[in-house]
Amino acid sequence: MTAQDGAKDRGSSALEAERKAERLTFSGPAQWMIVVFTLAAIGVAINQLFNLRLGGYSLLEGMYLYVLAGLFLSLTFITFRAYGPPSSHVPWYDWLLSAATIVIIGFFVVTAGASLDGGWEYAAPEKAIWASIALYLLILEGTRRAGGLVLFFIVLVFSLYPTFAEHVPDPLNGFTQPFTDVIPYFMISSEASFGIPMRAFGNLVIGFILFGAVLQFTGGGKFFNNLAMALVGGYRGGAAKVSIFASGFMGSMSGSVISNVLTTGAVSIPAMKKTGFSPRYAAATEACASTGGVLMPPIMGATAFVIASWLSRPYVEIMLAAAIPSILYFFGLFVQVDAYSARRGLTGLPKVDRPAVLNTLREGWLYIAVFALLIFLMVAFRWEKTAPFYAVTLLLVVNQFNKNDRVSWQGFLNIIASVGRTLSELVAVLLGIGMIVGAFQATGLTGPLANELVHMAGDSLTMLLIMGAVTSFIFGMGMTVTACYIFLAVVLAPALVQAGLNELAVHLFILYWGMVSFITPPVALGAFAAASMAGANAFQTGFEAMKLGGVIYVIPFFFVLNPALIGQGPLIEVAVVLACALIGVWFISAALQGYVSFVGPLNSSPMTAVMRLVLFVAGLLIAAPIGGIAGLSHFMLTLVGFAIAIPPLAIAWRDGQGVR
């Protein structure tokens, strides 16, 4: 078997596992446990975040996080099997593990006050040590089931790292501590499993995951797909453009690239193939759109909330900063699809297959109103923690007046069960990677490691960024997006910030490069999953996705070198660099596809390759919001870019005769 066949098989296996997981429906005691525990967790979160003090009592933050962890980690053993394919049958030993989780975390809930007063994280009594070890083993198993073997081994090695840190060569040399001191620190301190990742979960993530699920189950996904189809479906390449918009909205809500491919791809890929797109191109388009959805405000999956907690900044600030890079990514994807369609003479969807814009808006105005309410509450009142609960309430109330998509009792149970499975998976992963954070805190390694990375880069900012991009890409292949981000926020981000880069831009940089692996071989799970659905070659789809999503490889370098591209700067500077970036992305996309949208083709001249390369370089010079290359300022580089773009644009105009 070739490496390509092996990669395709791995992609197909991952896709099949995801498909089975998506179709899983639990019944009997398992279903009721998922529903009851999820409702209990949501109730506890509402009581805590709204400070309702039901029963005249408010939980300590540590106690609150323990309660959420106990409820959802116990569900991990109900929803994920120890081995084999996904199954709704829960073996007896998984019930036992679930019960053990509740009992052990119950101990930490009951003793949370005494633990805080007595400093147990540094001097735990014997009973707390044994309870910590038991919880440590349960978290490892939960991480293995929810996050896979790669993440499990990474967490295992780093969780044990403090016990042999002094024997590791520089730059990873640190303080060694006994196993019986390290594990209680992980379980009790606010710097490890119950640190920033779980605080972000308890304060922000849980509400937005609930909002995304309710939005989809009440018809939000169908509305945004219909809206995209009504708005752009009739233009050339309309099916692919619908996929871009619909998958972007769905990905932002779900936060999962693979799940997004499976849901929207089931509709968009056949539609693209039917209107003339090759299977490979259709699959690549869906993979790129689904990947970009996780980076698109206002929800951005779960990772953006972790960034907000990590930087102690309002989530709105993270959302607004991510808006410009997201616009550039989707603009590049949109322009490439348009150029591909124009070059091949592909038409849009026939009118009979497209809903009317006014009818679509009339039927689904509620969803736009809900998004408007959500954003208004976050921006105007800074209610990031509570805004999604208000939006969910509005959705459920008004939904009952919608005869077509009214949520039934069974539908409500399905919503809660879906939320429970999603949150149990996320909690298991967050508890595991929290121990990675704790390991670096316990050994005091974070600061020295940042210094070593800067030293290894030879004081070269370019080399440090390249090292950071490669590291993010490698870890992104074996971890979930959130896990990858948290690991790199500990290991890599301090070095980049120490080099003088904007802190928020650095954290978005590692988030973007952690996402790259979903469309980049040899892993490219997003592209491989879409390829399996389209009946296309996996590796060819991966390389096509790399070209289509090419903007994702360069934009992070642009905004980390000039934070104006994430809105960090004077308004006039932000406007200028955004305008230049849009034009540059347009030229780069045209060079990649061999067609300049609204101008003409670049593939009919003997100098085709040269002209495409010239236009690509021109796009980079115009889009890059930096100066200093060859001693030229940003303004001068932009002028050079426009100057060298004139010949290829003139050839494209001549050959296209101005055809739009």
PDB file of C-alpha atoms in Angstrom, residues 233-431:
ATOM      1  CA  GLY A 233     -26.815  30.691  -5.995  1.00  0.00           C
ATOM      2  CA  GLY A 234     -27.714  32.231  -9.335  1.00  0.00           C
ATOM      3  CA  TYR A 235     -24.234  33.545 -10.114  1.00  0.00           C
ATOM      4  CA  ARG A 236     -21.560  31.525 -11.927  1.00  0.00           C
ATOM      5  CA  GLY A 237     -20.317  28.771  -9.688  1.00  0.00           C
ATOM      6  CA  GLY A 238     -23.328  29.443  -7.494  1.00  0.00           C
ATOM      7  CA  ALA A 239     -23.366  26.020  -5.832  1.00  0.00           C
ATOM      8  CA  ALA A 240     -19.796  26.489  -4.586  1.00  0.00           C
ATOM      9  CA  LYS A 241     -20.505  30.029  -3.413  1.00  0.00           C
ATOM     10  CA  VAL A 242     -23.502  28.741  -1.481  1.00  0.00           C
ATOM     11  CA  SER A 243     -21.211  26.169   0.119  1.00  0.00           C
ATOM     12  CA  ILE A 244     -18.794  28.907   1.192  1.00  0.00           C
ATOM     13  CA  PHE A 245     -21.474  30.959   2.942  1.00  0.00           C
ATOM     14  CA  ALA A 246     -23.458  28.070   4.400  1.00  0.00           C
ATOM     15  CA  SER A 247     -20.420  26.156   5.654  1.00  0.00           C
ATOM     16  CA  GLY A 248     -18.987  29.343   7.093  1.00  0.00           C
ATOM     17  CA  PHE A 249     -22.094  29.965   9.175  1.00  0.00           C
ATOM     18  CA  MET A 250     -22.421  26.335  10.222  1.00  0.00           C
ATOM     19  CA  GLY A 251     -18.740  26.015  11.112  1.00  0.00           C
ATOM     20  CA  SER A 252     -18.898  29.080  13.291  1.00  0.00           C
ATOM     21  CA  MET A 253     -21.789  27.516  15.195  1.00  0.00           C
ATOM     22  CA  SER A 254     -20.453  23.967  15.489  1.00  0.00           C
ATOM     23  CA  GLY A 255     -16.737  24.672  15.936  1.00  0.00           C
ATOM     24  CA  SER A 256     -15.885  21.359  14.287  1.00  0.00           C
ATOM     25  CA  VAL A 257     -14.413  21.097  10.798  1.00  0.00           C
ATOM     26  CA  ILE A 258     -15.253  17.408  10.328  1.00  0.00           C
ATOM     27  CA  SER A 259     -18.833  17.711  11.606  1.00  0.00           C
ATOM     28  CA  ASN A 260     -19.310  20.721   9.364  1.00  0.00           C
ATOM     29  CA  VAL A 261     -18.086  18.807   6.316  1.00  0.00           C
ATOM     30  CA  LEU A 262     -20.429  15.940   7.142  1.00  0.00           C
ATOM     31  CA  THR A 263     -23.522  18.110   7.584  1.00  0.00           C
ATOM     32  CA  THR A 264     -23.258  20.832   4.931  1.00  0.00           C
ATOM     33  CA  GLY A 265     -21.132  18.716   2.591  1.00  0.00           C
ATOM     34  CA  ALA A 266     -23.920  16.170   2.219  1.00  0.00           C
ATOM     35  CA  VAL A 267     -25.900  18.859   0.378  1.00  0.00           C
ATOM     36  CA  SER A 268     -23.260  21.155  -1.103  1.00  0.00           C
ATOM     37  CA  ILE A 269     -20.901  18.579  -2.673  1.00  0.00           C
ATOM     38  CA  PRO A 270     -23.565  16.861  -4.838  1.00  0.00           C
ATOM     39  CA  ALA A 271     -24.907  20.309  -5.854  1.00  0.00           C
ATOM     40  CA  MET A 272     -21.431  21.438  -6.937  1.00  0.00           C
ATOM     41  CA  LYS A 273     -20.800  18.258  -8.912  1.00  0.00           C
ATOM     42  CA  LYS A 274     -24.199  18.581 -10.575  1.00  0.00           C
ATOM     43  CA  THR A 275     -23.391  22.096 -11.838  1.00  0.00           C
ATOM     44  CA  GLY A 276     -20.041  21.156 -13.378  1.00  0.00           C
ATOM     45  CA  PHE A 277     -17.449  21.221 -10.594  1.00  0.00           C
ATOM     46  CA  SER A 278     -15.027  18.314 -10.545  1.00  0.00           C
ATOM     47  CA  PRO A 279     -15.370  16.012  -7.508  1.00  0.00           C
ATOM     48  CA  ARG A 280     -11.921  17.067  -6.323  1.00  0.00           C
ATOM     49  CA  TYR A 281     -12.694  20.769  -6.532  1.00  0.00           C
ATOM     50  CA  ALA A 282     -16.105  20.371  -4.902  1.00  0.00           C
ATOM     51  CA  ALA A 283     -14.572  18.485  -1.979  1.00  0.00           C
ATOM     52  CA  ALA A 284     -11.744  21.015  -1.609  1.00  0.00           C
ATOM     53  CA  THR A 285     -14.201  23.924  -1.582  1.00  0.00           C
ATOM     54  CA  GLU A 286     -16.283  22.320   1.149  1.00  0.00           C
ATOM     55  CA  ALA A 287     -13.182  21.511   3.230  1.00  0.00           C
ATOM     56  CA  CYS A 288     -11.858  25.076   2.982  1.00  0.00           C
ATOM     57  CA  ALA A 289     -15.232  26.637   3.782  1.00  0.00           C
ATOM     58  CA  SER A 290     -15.732  24.352   6.788  1.00  0.00           C
ATOM     59  CA  THR A 291     -12.239  25.135   8.069  1.00  0.00           C
ATOM     60  CA  GLY A 292     -12.803  28.864   7.724  1.00  0.00           C
ATOM     61  CA  GLY A 293     -16.090  28.632   9.589  1.00  0.00           C
ATOM     62  CA  VAL A 294     -14.262  27.774  12.812  1.00  0.00           C
ATOM     63  CA  LEU A 295     -12.299  31.027  12.416  1.00  0.00           C
ATOM     64  CA  MET A 296     -15.361  33.167  11.663  1.00  0.00           C
ATOM     65  CA  PRO A 297     -17.052  35.430  14.247  1.00  0.00           C
ATOM     66  CA  PRO A 298     -19.336  35.723  16.084  1.00  0.00           C
ATOM     67  CA  ILE A 299     -18.959  32.241  17.631  1.00  0.00           C
ATOM     68  CA  MET A 300     -15.688  30.772  16.265  1.00  0.00           C
ATOM     69  CA  GLY A 301     -16.140  27.399  17.934  1.00  0.00           C
ATOM     70  CA  ALA A 302     -14.741  27.157  21.464  1.00  0.00           C
ATOM     71  CA  THR A 303     -11.139  28.276  21.049  1.00  0.00           C
ATOM     72  CA  ALA A 304     -11.840  32.012  20.843  1.00  0.00           C
ATOM     73  CA  PHE A 305     -13.380  31.882  24.313  1.00  0.00           C
ATOM     74  CA  VAL A 306     -10.241  30.215  25.646  1.00  0.00           C
ATOM     75  CA  ILE A 307      -8.191  33.016  24.047  1.00  0.00           C
ATOM     76  CA  ALA A 308     -10.388  35.598  25.775  1.00  0.00           C
ATOM     77  CA  SER A 309      -9.865  33.924  29.152  1.00  0.00           C
ATOM     78  CA  TRP A 310      -6.166  33.392  28.550  1.00  0.00           C
ATOM     79  CA  LEU A 311      -5.583  37.066  27.744  1.00  0.00           C
ATOM     80  CA  SER A 312      -8.131  38.317  30.294  1.00  0.00           C
ATOM     81  CA  ARG A 313      -9.834  40.336  27.558  1.00  0.00           C
ATOM     82  CA  PRO A 314     -13.514  40.675  26.643  1.00  0.00           C
ATOM     83  CA  TYR A 315     -14.620  38.106  24.099  1.00  0.00           C
ATOM     84  CA  VAL A 316     -15.948  40.933  21.916  1.00  0.00           C
ATOM     85  CA  GLU A 317     -12.373  42.152  21.490  1.00  0.00           C
ATOM     86  CA  ILE A 318     -11.282  38.716  20.258  1.00  0.00           C
ATOM     87  CA  MET A 319     -14.291  38.520  17.939  1.00  0.00           C
ATOM     88  CA  LEU A 320     -13.635  41.935  16.388  1.00  0.00           C
ATOM     89  CA  ALA A 321      -9.928  41.201  15.975  1.00  0.00           C
ATOM     90  CA  ALA A 322     -10.707  37.954  14.147  1.00  0.00           C
ATOM     91  CA  ALA A 323     -13.181  39.636  11.789  1.00  0.00           C
ATOM     92  CA  ILE A 324     -10.686  41.097   9.272  1.00  0.00           C
ATOM     93  CA  PRO A 325      -8.565  37.918   8.833  1.00  0.00           C
ATOM     94  CA  SER A 326     -11.797  35.941   8.446  1.00  0.00           C
ATOM     95  CA  ILE A 327     -13.057  38.362   5.787  1.00  0.00           C
ATOM     96  CA  LEU A 328      -9.774  38.051   3.890  1.00  0.00           C
ATOM     97  CA  TYR A 329      -9.836  34.249   4.056  1.00  0.00           C
ATOM     98  CA  PHE A 330     -13.392  33.939   2.751  1.00  0.00           C
ATOM     99  CA  PHE A 331     -12.842  36.680   0.178  1.00  0.00           C
ATOM    100  CA  GLY A 332      -9.847  34.752  -1.190  1.00  0.00           C
ATOM    101  CA  LEU A 333     -11.889  31.557  -1.309  1.00  0.00           C
ATOM    102  CA  PHE A 334     -14.824  33.319  -2.978  1.00  0.00           C
ATOM    103  CA  VAL A 335     -12.633  34.968  -5.638  1.00  0.00           C
ATOM    104  CA  GLN A 336     -10.908  31.681  -6.451  1.00  0.00           C
ATOM    105  CA  VAL A 337     -14.237  29.911  -6.890  1.00  0.00           C
ATOM    106  CA  ASP A 338     -15.442  32.739  -9.122  1.00  0.00           C
ATOM    107  CA  ALA A 339     -12.254  32.590 -11.218  1.00  0.00           C
ATOM    108  CA  TYR A 340     -12.476  28.797 -11.526  1.00  0.00           C
ATOM    109  CA  SER A 341     -16.119  29.052 -12.608  1.00  0.00           C
ATOM    110  CA  ALA A 342     -15.416  31.798 -15.134  1.00  0.00           C
ATOM    111  CA  ARG A 343     -12.487  29.926 -16.663  1.00  0.00           C
ATOM    112  CA  ARG A 344     -14.651  26.841 -17.164  1.00  0.00           C
ATOM    113  CA  GLY A 345     -17.877  28.610 -18.101  1.00  0.00           C
ATOM    114  CA  LEU A 346     -19.821  27.206 -15.150  1.00  0.00           C
ATOM    115  CA  THR A 347     -23.248  28.688 -14.575  1.00  0.00           C
ATOM    116  CA  GLY A 348     -25.266  29.216 -11.439  1.00  0.00           C
ATOM    117  CA  LEU A 349     -28.137  27.191 -10.071  1.00  0.00           C
ATOM    118  CA  PRO A 350     -31.347  27.400 -12.113  1.00  0.00           C
ATOM    119  CA  LYS A 351     -34.002  29.727 -10.732  1.00  0.00           C
ATOM    120  CA  VAL A 352     -36.340  26.849  -9.990  1.00  0.00           C
ATOM    121  CA  ASP A 353     -33.745  25.432  -7.541  1.00  0.00           C
ATOM    122  CA  ARG A 354     -33.234  28.736  -5.703  1.00  0.00           C
ATOM    123  CA  PRO A 355     -35.487  30.149  -2.992  1.00  0.00           C
ATOM    124  CA  ALA A 356     -36.588  33.774  -3.308  1.00  0.00           C
ATOM    125  CA  VAL A 357     -34.636  36.229  -1.157  1.00  0.00           C
ATOM    126  CA  LEU A 358     -37.706  37.983   0.275  1.00  0.00           C
ATOM    127  CA  ASN A 359     -39.472  34.715   1.070  1.00  0.00           C
ATOM    128  CA  THR A 360     -36.342  33.373   2.749  1.00  0.00           C
ATOM    129  CA  LEU A 361     -35.936  36.502   4.854  1.00  0.00           C
ATOM    130  CA  ARG A 362     -39.634  36.551   5.716  1.00  0.00           C
ATOM    131  CA  GLU A 363     -39.501  32.950   6.942  1.00  0.00           C
ATOM    132  CA  GLY A 364     -36.183  33.237   8.776  1.00  0.00           C
ATOM    133  CA  TRP A 365     -35.929  36.820  10.019  1.00  0.00           C
ATOM    134  CA  LEU A 366     -35.929  35.408  13.533  1.00  0.00           C
ATOM    135  CA  TYR A 367     -32.421  34.002  13.123  1.00  0.00           C
ATOM    136  CA  ILE A 368     -31.027  37.335  11.983  1.00  0.00           C
ATOM    137  CA  ALA A 369     -32.791  39.020  14.915  1.00  0.00           C
ATOM    138  CA  VAL A 370     -31.307  36.507  17.342  1.00  0.00           C
ATOM    139  CA  PHE A 371     -27.789  37.093  16.013  1.00  0.00           C
ATOM    140  CA  ALA A 372     -28.398  40.839  16.239  1.00  0.00           C
ATOM    141  CA  LEU A 373     -29.526  40.457  19.862  1.00  0.00           C
ATOM    142  CA  LEU A 374     -26.508  38.299  20.687  1.00  0.00           C
ATOM    143  CA  ILE A 375     -24.018  40.766  19.203  1.00  0.00           C
ATOM    144  CA  PHE A 376     -25.826  43.778  20.698  1.00  0.00           C
ATOM    145  CA  LEU A 377     -25.703  42.311  24.213  1.00  0.00           C
ATOM    146  CA  MET A 378     -22.027  41.429  23.840  1.00  0.00           C
ATOM    147  CA  VAL A 379     -20.938  44.745  22.322  1.00  0.00           C
ATOM    148  CA  ALA A 380     -23.226  47.245  24.063  1.00  0.00           C
ATOM    149  CA  PHE A 381     -23.469  45.662  27.524  1.00  0.00           C
ATOM    150  CA  ARG A 382     -20.395  43.353  27.525  1.00  0.00           C
ATOM    151  CA  TRP A 383     -22.615  40.460  28.631  1.00  0.00           C
ATOM    152  CA  GLU A 384     -20.431  37.783  27.038  1.00  0.00           C
ATOM    153  CA  LYS A 385     -21.203  35.239  29.741  1.00  0.00           C
ATOM    154  CA  THR A 386     -24.978  35.624  29.707  1.00  0.00           C
ATOM    155  CA  ALA A 387     -25.824  36.861  26.176  1.00  0.00           C
ATOM    156  CA  PRO A 388     -26.121  33.379  24.616  1.00  0.00           C
ATOM    157  CA  PHE A 389     -28.678  32.321  27.245  1.00  0.00           C
ATOM    158  CA  TYR A 390     -30.877  35.299  26.368  1.00  0.00           C
ATOM    159  CA  ALA A 391     -30.533  34.408  22.686  1.00  0.00           C
ATOM    160  CA  VAL A 392     -31.417  30.755  23.365  1.00  0.00           C
ATOM    161  CA  THR A 393     -34.506  31.807  25.333  1.00  0.00           C
ATOM    162  CA  LEU A 394     -35.660  34.047  22.486  1.00  0.00           C
ATOM    163  CA  LEU A 395     -35.086  31.245  19.969  1.00  0.00           C
ATOM    164  CA  LEU A 396     -37.061  28.648  21.930  1.00  0.00           C
ATOM    165  CA  VAL A 397     -39.961  30.991  22.705  1.00  0.00           C
ATOM    166  CA  VAL A 398     -40.422  32.355  19.187  1.00  0.00           C
ATOM    167  CA  ASN A 399     -39.798  28.926  17.665  1.00  0.00           C
ATOM    168  CA  GLN A 400     -43.054  27.709  19.158  1.00  0.00           C
ATOM    169  CA  PHE A 401     -44.886  30.078  16.801  1.00  0.00           C
ATOM    170  CA  ASN A 402     -43.122  28.566  13.780  1.00  0.00           C
ATOM    171  CA  LYS A 403     -45.256  25.735  12.459  1.00  0.00           C
ATOM    172  CA  ASN A 404     -42.610  24.379  10.073  1.00  0.00           C
ATOM    173  CA  ASP A 405     -39.652  24.113  12.458  1.00  0.00           C
ATOM    174  CA  ARG A 406     -41.367  23.981  15.837  1.00  0.00           C
ATOM    175  CA  VAL A 407     -39.315  21.982  18.343  1.00  0.00           C
ATOM    176  CA  SER A 408     -41.246  19.033  19.723  1.00  0.00           C
ATOM    177  CA  TRP A 409     -40.603  17.345  23.065  1.00  0.00           C
ATOM    178  CA  GLN A 410     -38.479  14.718  21.316  1.00  0.00           C
ATOM    179  CA  GLY A 411     -36.699  17.470  19.419  1.00  0.00           C
ATOM    180  CA  PHE A 412     -35.920  19.215  22.701  1.00  0.00           C
ATOM    181  CA  LEU A 413     -34.465  15.999  24.086  1.00  0.00           C
ATOM    182  CA  ASN A 414     -32.359  15.634  20.946  1.00  0.00           C
ATOM    183  CA  ILE A 415     -31.011  19.172  21.375  1.00  0.00           C
ATOM    184  CA  ILE A 416     -30.005  18.518  24.974  1.00  0.00           C
ATOM    185  CA  ALA A 417     -28.469  15.144  24.112  1.00  0.00           C
ATOM    186  CA  SER A 418     -26.463  16.708  21.279  1.00  0.00           C
ATOM    187  CA  VAL A 419     -25.214  19.470  23.579  1.00  0.00           C
ATOM    188  CA  GLY A 420     -24.317  16.905  26.231  1.00  0.00           C
ATOM    189  CA  ARG A 421     -22.246  14.800  23.838  1.00  0.00           C
ATOM    190  CA  THR A 422     -20.437  17.879  22.504  1.00  0.00           C
ATOM    191  CA  LEU A 423     -19.688  19.284  25.943  1.00  0.00           C
ATOM    192  CA  SER A 424     -18.588  15.938  27.389  1.00  0.00           C
ATOM    193  CA  GLU A 425     -16.065  15.577  24.572  1.00  0.00           C
ATOM    194  CA  LEU A 426     -14.790  19.107  25.104  1.00  0.00           C
ATOM    195  CA  VAL A 427     -14.490  18.780  28.886  1.00  0.00           C
ATOM    196  CA  ALA A 428     -12.509  15.539  28.621  1.00  0.00           C
ATOM    197  CA  VAL A 429     -10.056  17.222  26.240  1.00  0.00           C
ATOM    198  CA  LEU A 430      -9.808  20.446  28.283  1.00  0.00           C
ATOM    199  CA  LEU A 431      -9.142  18.582  31.533  1.00  0.00           C
TER     200      LEU A 431
END
